[in-house]
Tab-separated table of C-alpha atoms in Angstrom:
chain	number	residue	atom	x	y	z
A	10	UNK	CA	130.516	29.335	70.630
A	11	UNK	CA	129.243	27.783	73.857
A	12	UNK	CA	125.582	27.888	74.885
A	13	UNK	CA	126.471	30.033	77.879
A	14	UNK	CA	128.481	32.477	75.776
A	15	UNK	CA	125.641	32.757	73.254
A	16	UNK	CA	123.174	33.403	76.060
A	17	UNK	CA	125.407	36.019	77.646
A	18	UNK	CA	125.794	37.728	74.287
A	19	UNK	CA	122.020	37.969	73.956
A	20	UNK	CA	121.882	35.497	71.079
A	21	UNK	CA	119.685	32.992	72.887
A	22	UNK	CA	117.772	32.223	76.025
A	23	UNK	CA	119.225	32.785	79.474
A	24	UNK	CA	118.570	31.645	83.029
A	25	UNK	CA	120.459	34.115	85.193
A	26	UNK	CA	121.370	33.786	88.870
A	27	UNK	CA	121.759	36.991	90.843
A	28	UNK	CA	120.315	40.451	91.299
A	29	UNK	CA	117.816	41.122	88.527
A	30	UNK	CA	118.410	44.863	88.878
A	31	UNK	CA	121.958	44.256	87.679
A	32	UNK	CA	120.598	42.168	84.820
A	33	UNK	CA	118.082	44.867	83.902
A	34	UNK	CA	120.879	47.430	83.646
A	35	UNK	CA	122.523	45.266	80.975
A	36	UNK	CA	119.431	45.083	78.757
A	37	UNK	CA	118.939	47.568	75.943
A	38	UNK	CA	116.035	49.970	75.789
A	39	UNK	CA	112.898	48.811	73.949
A	40	UNK	CA	113.978	45.256	73.096
A	41	UNK	CA	111.557	43.096	75.140
A	42	UNK	CA	108.071	42.076	74.006
A	43	UNK	CA	106.550	41.029	77.330
A	44	UNK	CA	107.426	40.912	81.008
A	45	UNK	CA	105.656	38.635	83.464
A	46	UNK	CA	106.615	38.980	87.114
A	47	UNK	CA	105.324	37.268	90.222
A	48	UNK	CA	107.200	39.153	92.955
A	49	UNK	CA	107.046	38.337	96.663
A	50	UNK	CA	103.618	39.403	97.888
A	51	UNK	CA	104.761	41.362	100.933
A	52	UNK	CA	103.477	38.965	103.593
A	53	UNK	CA	106.563	39.183	105.795
A	54	UNK	CA	106.504	35.375	106.105
A	55	UNK	CA	108.934	32.636	105.147
A	56	UNK	CA	107.548	30.772	102.123
A	57	UNK	CA	108.418	27.066	102.256
A	58	UNK	CA	108.306	24.286	99.705
A	59	UNK	CA	109.669	20.769	99.409
A	60	UNK	CA	112.701	21.950	97.425
A	61	UNK	CA	113.451	25.268	99.104
A	62	UNK	CA	112.237	28.398	100.829
A	63	UNK	CA	112.596	32.185	100.739
A	64	UNK	CA	111.686	35.101	102.965
A	65	UNK	CA	108.979	37.395	101.664
A	66	UNK	CA	109.197	41.173	101.827
A	67	UNK	CA	107.857	42.893	104.984
A	68	UNK	CA	104.108	43.496	105.271
A	69	UNK	CA	104.381	47.228	104.578
A	70	UNK	CA	102.572	48.371	101.405
A	71	UNK	CA	104.427	51.651	100.989
A	72	UNK	CA	107.749	49.956	101.630
A	73	UNK	CA	106.843	47.153	99.236
A	74	UNK	CA	106.101	49.588	96.401
A	75	UNK	CA	109.369	51.418	97.068
A	76	UNK	CA	111.238	48.091	97.016
A	77	UNK	CA	109.516	47.052	93.761
A	78	UNK	CA	109.993	50.409	92.012
A	79	UNK	CA	113.386	49.664	90.368
A	80	UNK	CA	111.934	46.643	88.557
A	81	UNK	CA	108.875	48.582	87.441
A	82	UNK	CA	111.073	51.363	86.078
A	83	UNK	CA	113.339	48.872	84.332
A	84	UNK	CA	110.321	47.126	82.817
A	85	UNK	CA	109.039	50.404	81.402
A	86	UNK	CA	112.436	51.105	79.852
A	87	UNK	CA	113.154	47.734	78.227
A	88	UNK	CA	109.686	47.078	76.774
A	89	UNK	CA	109.121	47.709	73.092
A	90	UNK	CA	106.377	50.222	72.201
A	91	UNK	CA	104.182	47.198	71.427
A	92	UNK	CA	105.121	45.357	74.626
A	93	UNK	CA	103.231	44.564	77.822
A	94	UNK	CA	103.917	44.193	81.539
A	95	UNK	CA	101.960	41.544	83.457
A	96	UNK	CA	102.445	41.723	87.221
A	97	UNK	CA	100.980	39.081	89.536
A	98	UNK	CA	99.886	40.310	92.985
A	99	UNK	CA	97.396	39.661	95.766
A	100	UNK	CA	95.097	41.821	97.875
A	101	UNK	CA	97.883	43.154	100.097
A	102	UNK	CA	99.641	45.297	97.516
A	103	UNK	CA	97.737	45.323	94.226
A	104	UNK	CA	96.016	48.665	94.804
A	105	UNK	CA	99.233	50.391	95.850
A	106	UNK	CA	101.153	48.970	92.894
A	107	UNK	CA	98.413	50.025	90.476
A	108	UNK	CA	98.746	53.639	91.608
A	109	UNK	CA	102.504	53.444	91.028
A	110	UNK	CA	102.026	51.925	87.572
A	111	UNK	CA	99.420	54.538	86.636
A	112	UNK	CA	102.046	57.169	87.381
A	113	UNK	CA	104.853	55.352	85.559
A	114	UNK	CA	103.069	54.019	82.457
A	115	UNK	CA	100.103	56.408	82.458
A	116	UNK	CA	96.509	55.605	83.363
A	117	UNK	CA	95.668	55.240	79.682
A	118	UNK	CA	98.166	52.376	79.414
A	119	UNK	CA	96.257	50.218	81.883
A	120	UNK	CA	94.624	47.402	79.885
A	121	UNK	CA	93.150	44.884	82.322
A	122	UNK	CA	92.908	43.689	85.883
A	123	UNK	CA	92.750	39.911	85.473
A	124	UNK	CA	91.303	38.136	88.506
A	125	UNK	CA	92.538	34.555	88.823
A	126	UNK	CA	90.109	32.657	91.040
A	127	UNK	CA	90.887	29.341	92.711
A	128	UNK	CA	89.275	26.950	95.163
A	129	UNK	CA	92.077	26.468	97.673
A	130	UNK	CA	92.563	28.660	100.728
A	131	UNK	CA	91.059	29.233	104.124
A	132	UNK	CA	87.520	30.245	104.922
A	133	UNK	CA	86.839	33.790	106.045
A	134	UNK	CA	85.855	34.121	109.697
A	135	UNK	CA	85.182	37.832	109.752
A	136	UNK	CA	84.811	38.402	106.028
A	137	UNK	CA	84.666	36.575	102.712
A	138	UNK	CA	87.330	33.987	101.966
A	139	UNK	CA	90.195	35.404	99.916
A	140	UNK	CA	90.558	33.049	96.981
A	141	UNK	CA	91.961	35.033	94.093
A	142	UNK	CA	95.091	36.743	92.838
A	143	UNK	CA	95.220	39.760	90.544
A	144	UNK	CA	97.326	40.251	87.421
A	145	UNK	CA	97.683	43.862	86.292
A	146	UNK	CA	98.277	44.319	82.568
A	147	UNK	CA	99.917	47.533	81.376
A	148	UNK	CA	100.861	48.303	77.783
A	149	UNK	CA	104.004	50.250	76.936
A	150	UNK	CA	102.280	52.117	74.113
A	151	UNK	CA	98.903	52.484	72.394
A	152	UNK	CA	99.732	49.965	69.626
A	153	UNK	CA	100.344	47.077	72.019
A	154	UNK	CA	100.156	43.481	70.828
A	155	UNK	CA	97.032	41.473	71.613
A	156	UNK	CA	96.161	38.133	70.025
A	157	UNK	CA	92.624	37.231	71.115
A	158	UNK	CA	92.333	34.242	68.781
A	159	UNK	CA	95.204	32.552	70.616
A	160	UNK	CA	93.423	32.513	73.979
A	161	UNK	CA	89.864	31.580	73.094
A	162	UNK	CA	88.089	29.271	75.534
A	163	UNK	CA	85.145	26.943	74.800
A	164	UNK	CA	81.655	28.368	74.736
A	165	UNK	CA	79.089	26.712	76.930
A	166	UNK	CA	75.867	25.447	75.422
A	167	UNK	CA	72.882	27.253	76.890
A	168	UNK	CA	74.809	30.428	77.679
A	169	UNK	CA	73.134	33.842	77.732
A	170	UNK	CA	73.862	34.100	73.992
A	171	UNK	CA	71.786	30.915	73.455
A	172	UNK	CA	74.684	29.081	71.920
A	173	UNK	CA	73.853	25.514	70.946
A	174	UNK	CA	76.023	22.626	69.859
A	175	UNK	CA	75.135	20.551	66.784
A	176	UNK	CA	75.657	16.805	66.372
A	177	UNK	CA	79.156	17.381	65.047
A	178	UNK	CA	80.125	19.414	68.113
A	179	UNK	CA	80.035	22.789	66.333
A	180	UNK	CA	78.555	25.813	68.127
A	181	UNK	CA	75.732	27.753	66.497
A	182	UNK	CA	72.930	30.219	67.177
A	183	UNK	CA	69.397	30.265	65.830
A	184	UNK	CA	67.570	33.384	64.675
A	185	UNK	CA	63.935	33.611	63.651
A	186	UNK	CA	62.748	35.739	60.751
A	187	UNK	CA	59.809	37.668	62.234
A	188	UNK	CA	58.076	38.028	58.878
A	189	UNK	CA	58.236	34.424	57.714
A	190	UNK	CA	58.703	32.570	60.964
A	191	UNK	CA	61.573	30.633	59.460
A	192	UNK	CA	64.440	29.691	61.759
A	193	UNK	CA	67.981	30.172	60.485
A	194	UNK	CA	71.079	28.600	61.956
A	195	UNK	CA	74.309	30.626	62.102
A	196	UNK	CA	77.715	29.197	63.022
A	197	UNK	CA	79.610	31.050	65.727
A	198	UNK	CA	83.283	31.073	66.612
A	199	UNK	CA	84.503	27.888	68.241
A	200	UNK	CA	85.452	29.766	71.368
A	201	UNK	CA	85.224	33.115	73.063
A	202	UNK	CA	87.856	35.503	74.331
A	203	UNK	CA	88.018	35.121	78.121
A	204	UNK	CA	86.616	37.786	80.385
A	205	UNK	CA	88.837	39.380	83.025
A	206	UNK	CA	88.028	36.807	85.728
A	207	UNK	CA	89.422	33.312	85.266
A	208	UNK	CA	87.929	30.344	87.062
A	209	UNK	CA	89.064	27.558	84.732
A	210	UNK	CA	92.705	27.316	85.845
A	211	UNK	CA	93.322	25.737	89.241
A	212	UNK	CA	96.370	26.081	91.460
A	213	UNK	CA	98.863	23.224	91.471
A	214	UNK	CA	98.231	20.450	93.950
A	215	UNK	CA	100.889	18.254	95.508
A	216	UNK	CA	100.423	15.479	92.947
A	217	UNK	CA	100.672	17.644	89.811
A	218	UNK	CA	103.474	16.441	87.565
A	219	UNK	CA	104.739	19.943	86.860
A	220	UNK	CA	105.193	20.763	90.546
A	221	UNK	CA	108.889	20.911	91.440
A	222	UNK	CA	108.614	21.790	95.116
A	223	UNK	CA	109.279	25.535	95.038
A	224	UNK	CA	106.833	27.620	97.104
A	225	UNK	CA	104.264	29.762	95.276
A	226	UNK	CA	104.838	27.944	91.964
A	227	UNK	CA	102.219	28.998	89.418
A	228	UNK	CA	100.606	26.650	86.863
A	229	UNK	CA	101.988	26.691	83.351
A	230	UNK	CA	98.458	27.044	81.930
A	231	UNK	CA	98.131	30.444	83.593
A	232	UNK	CA	101.411	31.792	82.247
A	233	UNK	CA	100.766	30.260	78.834
A	234	UNK	CA	97.442	32.075	78.453
A	235	UNK	CA	98.967	35.381	79.492
A	236	UNK	CA	101.930	35.096	77.140
A	237	UNK	CA	99.792	33.829	74.255
A	238	UNK	CA	97.638	36.941	74.595
A	239	UNK	CA	100.509	39.408	74.219
A	240	UNK	CA	103.322	37.625	72.337
A	241	UNK	CA	104.000	35.520	69.258
A	242	UNK	CA	106.555	32.744	68.748
A	243	UNK	CA	109.989	34.327	68.480
A	244	UNK	CA	109.147	37.235	70.786
A	245	UNK	CA	111.326	37.999	73.818
A	246	UNK	CA	109.925	37.429	77.322
A	247	UNK	CA	111.505	38.535	80.621
A	248	UNK	CA	110.836	37.480	84.222
A	249	UNK	CA	112.710	39.310	86.998
A	250	UNK	CA	111.508	36.842	89.686
A	251	UNK	CA	111.820	33.488	87.933
A	252	UNK	CA	111.442	31.136	90.900
A	253	UNK	CA	111.504	27.571	89.577
A	254	UNK	CA	111.425	28.742	85.958
A	255	UNK	CA	107.762	28.465	84.977
A	256	UNK	CA	107.926	31.475	82.642
A	257	UNK	CA	110.981	30.011	80.956
A	258	UNK	CA	109.367	26.582	80.668
A	259	UNK	CA	106.295	28.035	78.961
A	260	UNK	CA	108.388	30.259	76.692
A	261	UNK	CA	110.586	27.330	75.712
A	262	UNK	CA	107.635	25.053	74.948
A	263	UNK	CA	105.752	27.692	72.923
A	264	UNK	CA	108.668	29.065	70.906
A	265	UNK	CA	109.275	32.330	72.738
A	266	UNK	CA	112.750	33.559	73.657
A	267	UNK	CA	113.414	34.298	77.309
A	268	UNK	CA	115.659	35.961	79.822
A	269	UNK	CA	114.663	34.925	83.342
A	270	UNK	CA	116.414	35.898	86.562
A	271	UNK	CA	116.368	34.403	90.062
A	272	UNK	CA	118.365	35.334	93.164
A	273	UNK	CA	117.895	32.059	95.095
A	274	UNK	CA	120.455	29.403	94.154
A	275	UNK	CA	118.099	26.532	95.022
A	276	UNK	CA	115.413	27.896	92.706
A	277	UNK	CA	117.959	28.388	89.919
A	278	UNK	CA	119.022	24.757	90.249
A	279	UNK	CA	115.398	23.638	89.885
A	280	UNK	CA	114.887	25.902	86.871
A	281	UNK	CA	118.093	24.698	85.210
A	282	UNK	CA	117.012	21.070	85.554
A	283	UNK	CA	113.538	21.915	84.301
A	284	UNK	CA	114.759	23.843	81.265
A	285	UNK	CA	117.839	21.773	80.494
A	286	UNK	CA	120.027	24.864	80.338
A	287	UNK	CA	123.039	26.265	82.200
A	288	UNK	CA	122.885	29.033	84.791
A	289	UNK	CA	124.543	32.323	83.853
A	290	UNK	CA	125.879	34.469	86.738
A	291	UNK	CA	124.424	37.973	86.684
A	292	UNK	CA	127.878	39.479	86.229
A	293	UNK	CA	128.382	37.551	82.983
A	294	UNK	CA	125.043	38.417	81.421
A	295	UNK	CA	125.837	41.085	78.828
A	296	UNK	CA	123.344	41.197	75.953
A	297	UNK	CA	124.497	44.687	75.082
A	298	UNK	CA	122.653	47.942	74.403
A	299	UNK	CA	121.614	47.889	70.761
């Protein structure tokens, strides 16, 4: 059986070119463990990169939510009860999309609003400089997967918890017995679970080796942390707006299975070269409804 035929049958990974709504219709209910999407932000502008460009959706929040709705509905349907949706947005639409997701998933299924902060961007002239994106995390059900030990980040010596580092590089805390005055040393976990604002992952610059020239390409470190938090190796990941294939690249490297979809032929070509896999036309993607 060829690689493409196996992918189309749902037996492996797939990079699909075409309308992701058509692809979503071919996917069975409750068979996906996580969905990460980075849709057009609704700027109304043409986004350009060295290897290609695309036109963003019009700057109309209500229209943007209506345009996005089919993918949100499809995500809700195909996620397992333990699955999660991670949607990457900016200030233009995040509040409108959150209202829509509260209605679709339920307000009690909202888990986190992750704020990804970065240094690049213009300075504010009549307000504060806008230098963050927002990732909304919604769970499909109450027993959603979360793996905090997989996303721990280093503790800083001298933090508010008075964490210190010994000569061997191990973190510890000291506590004093009030009765005896003796000081006891207690080891602490090597890292902490990140808070919901992330300042330790920068955007890609022009010299980064992973940059392939597609506009709005996100760093693999960002996607890797998100997927590590909500999936395990062997789990199925979907991206309806694959761009240059970053979600697929991270899934491939970390042992996740993936179905990623992109409508722009130039982006699909970049993703195919990056992943070393063929491109499946949307009309031939048929994983079946199990």
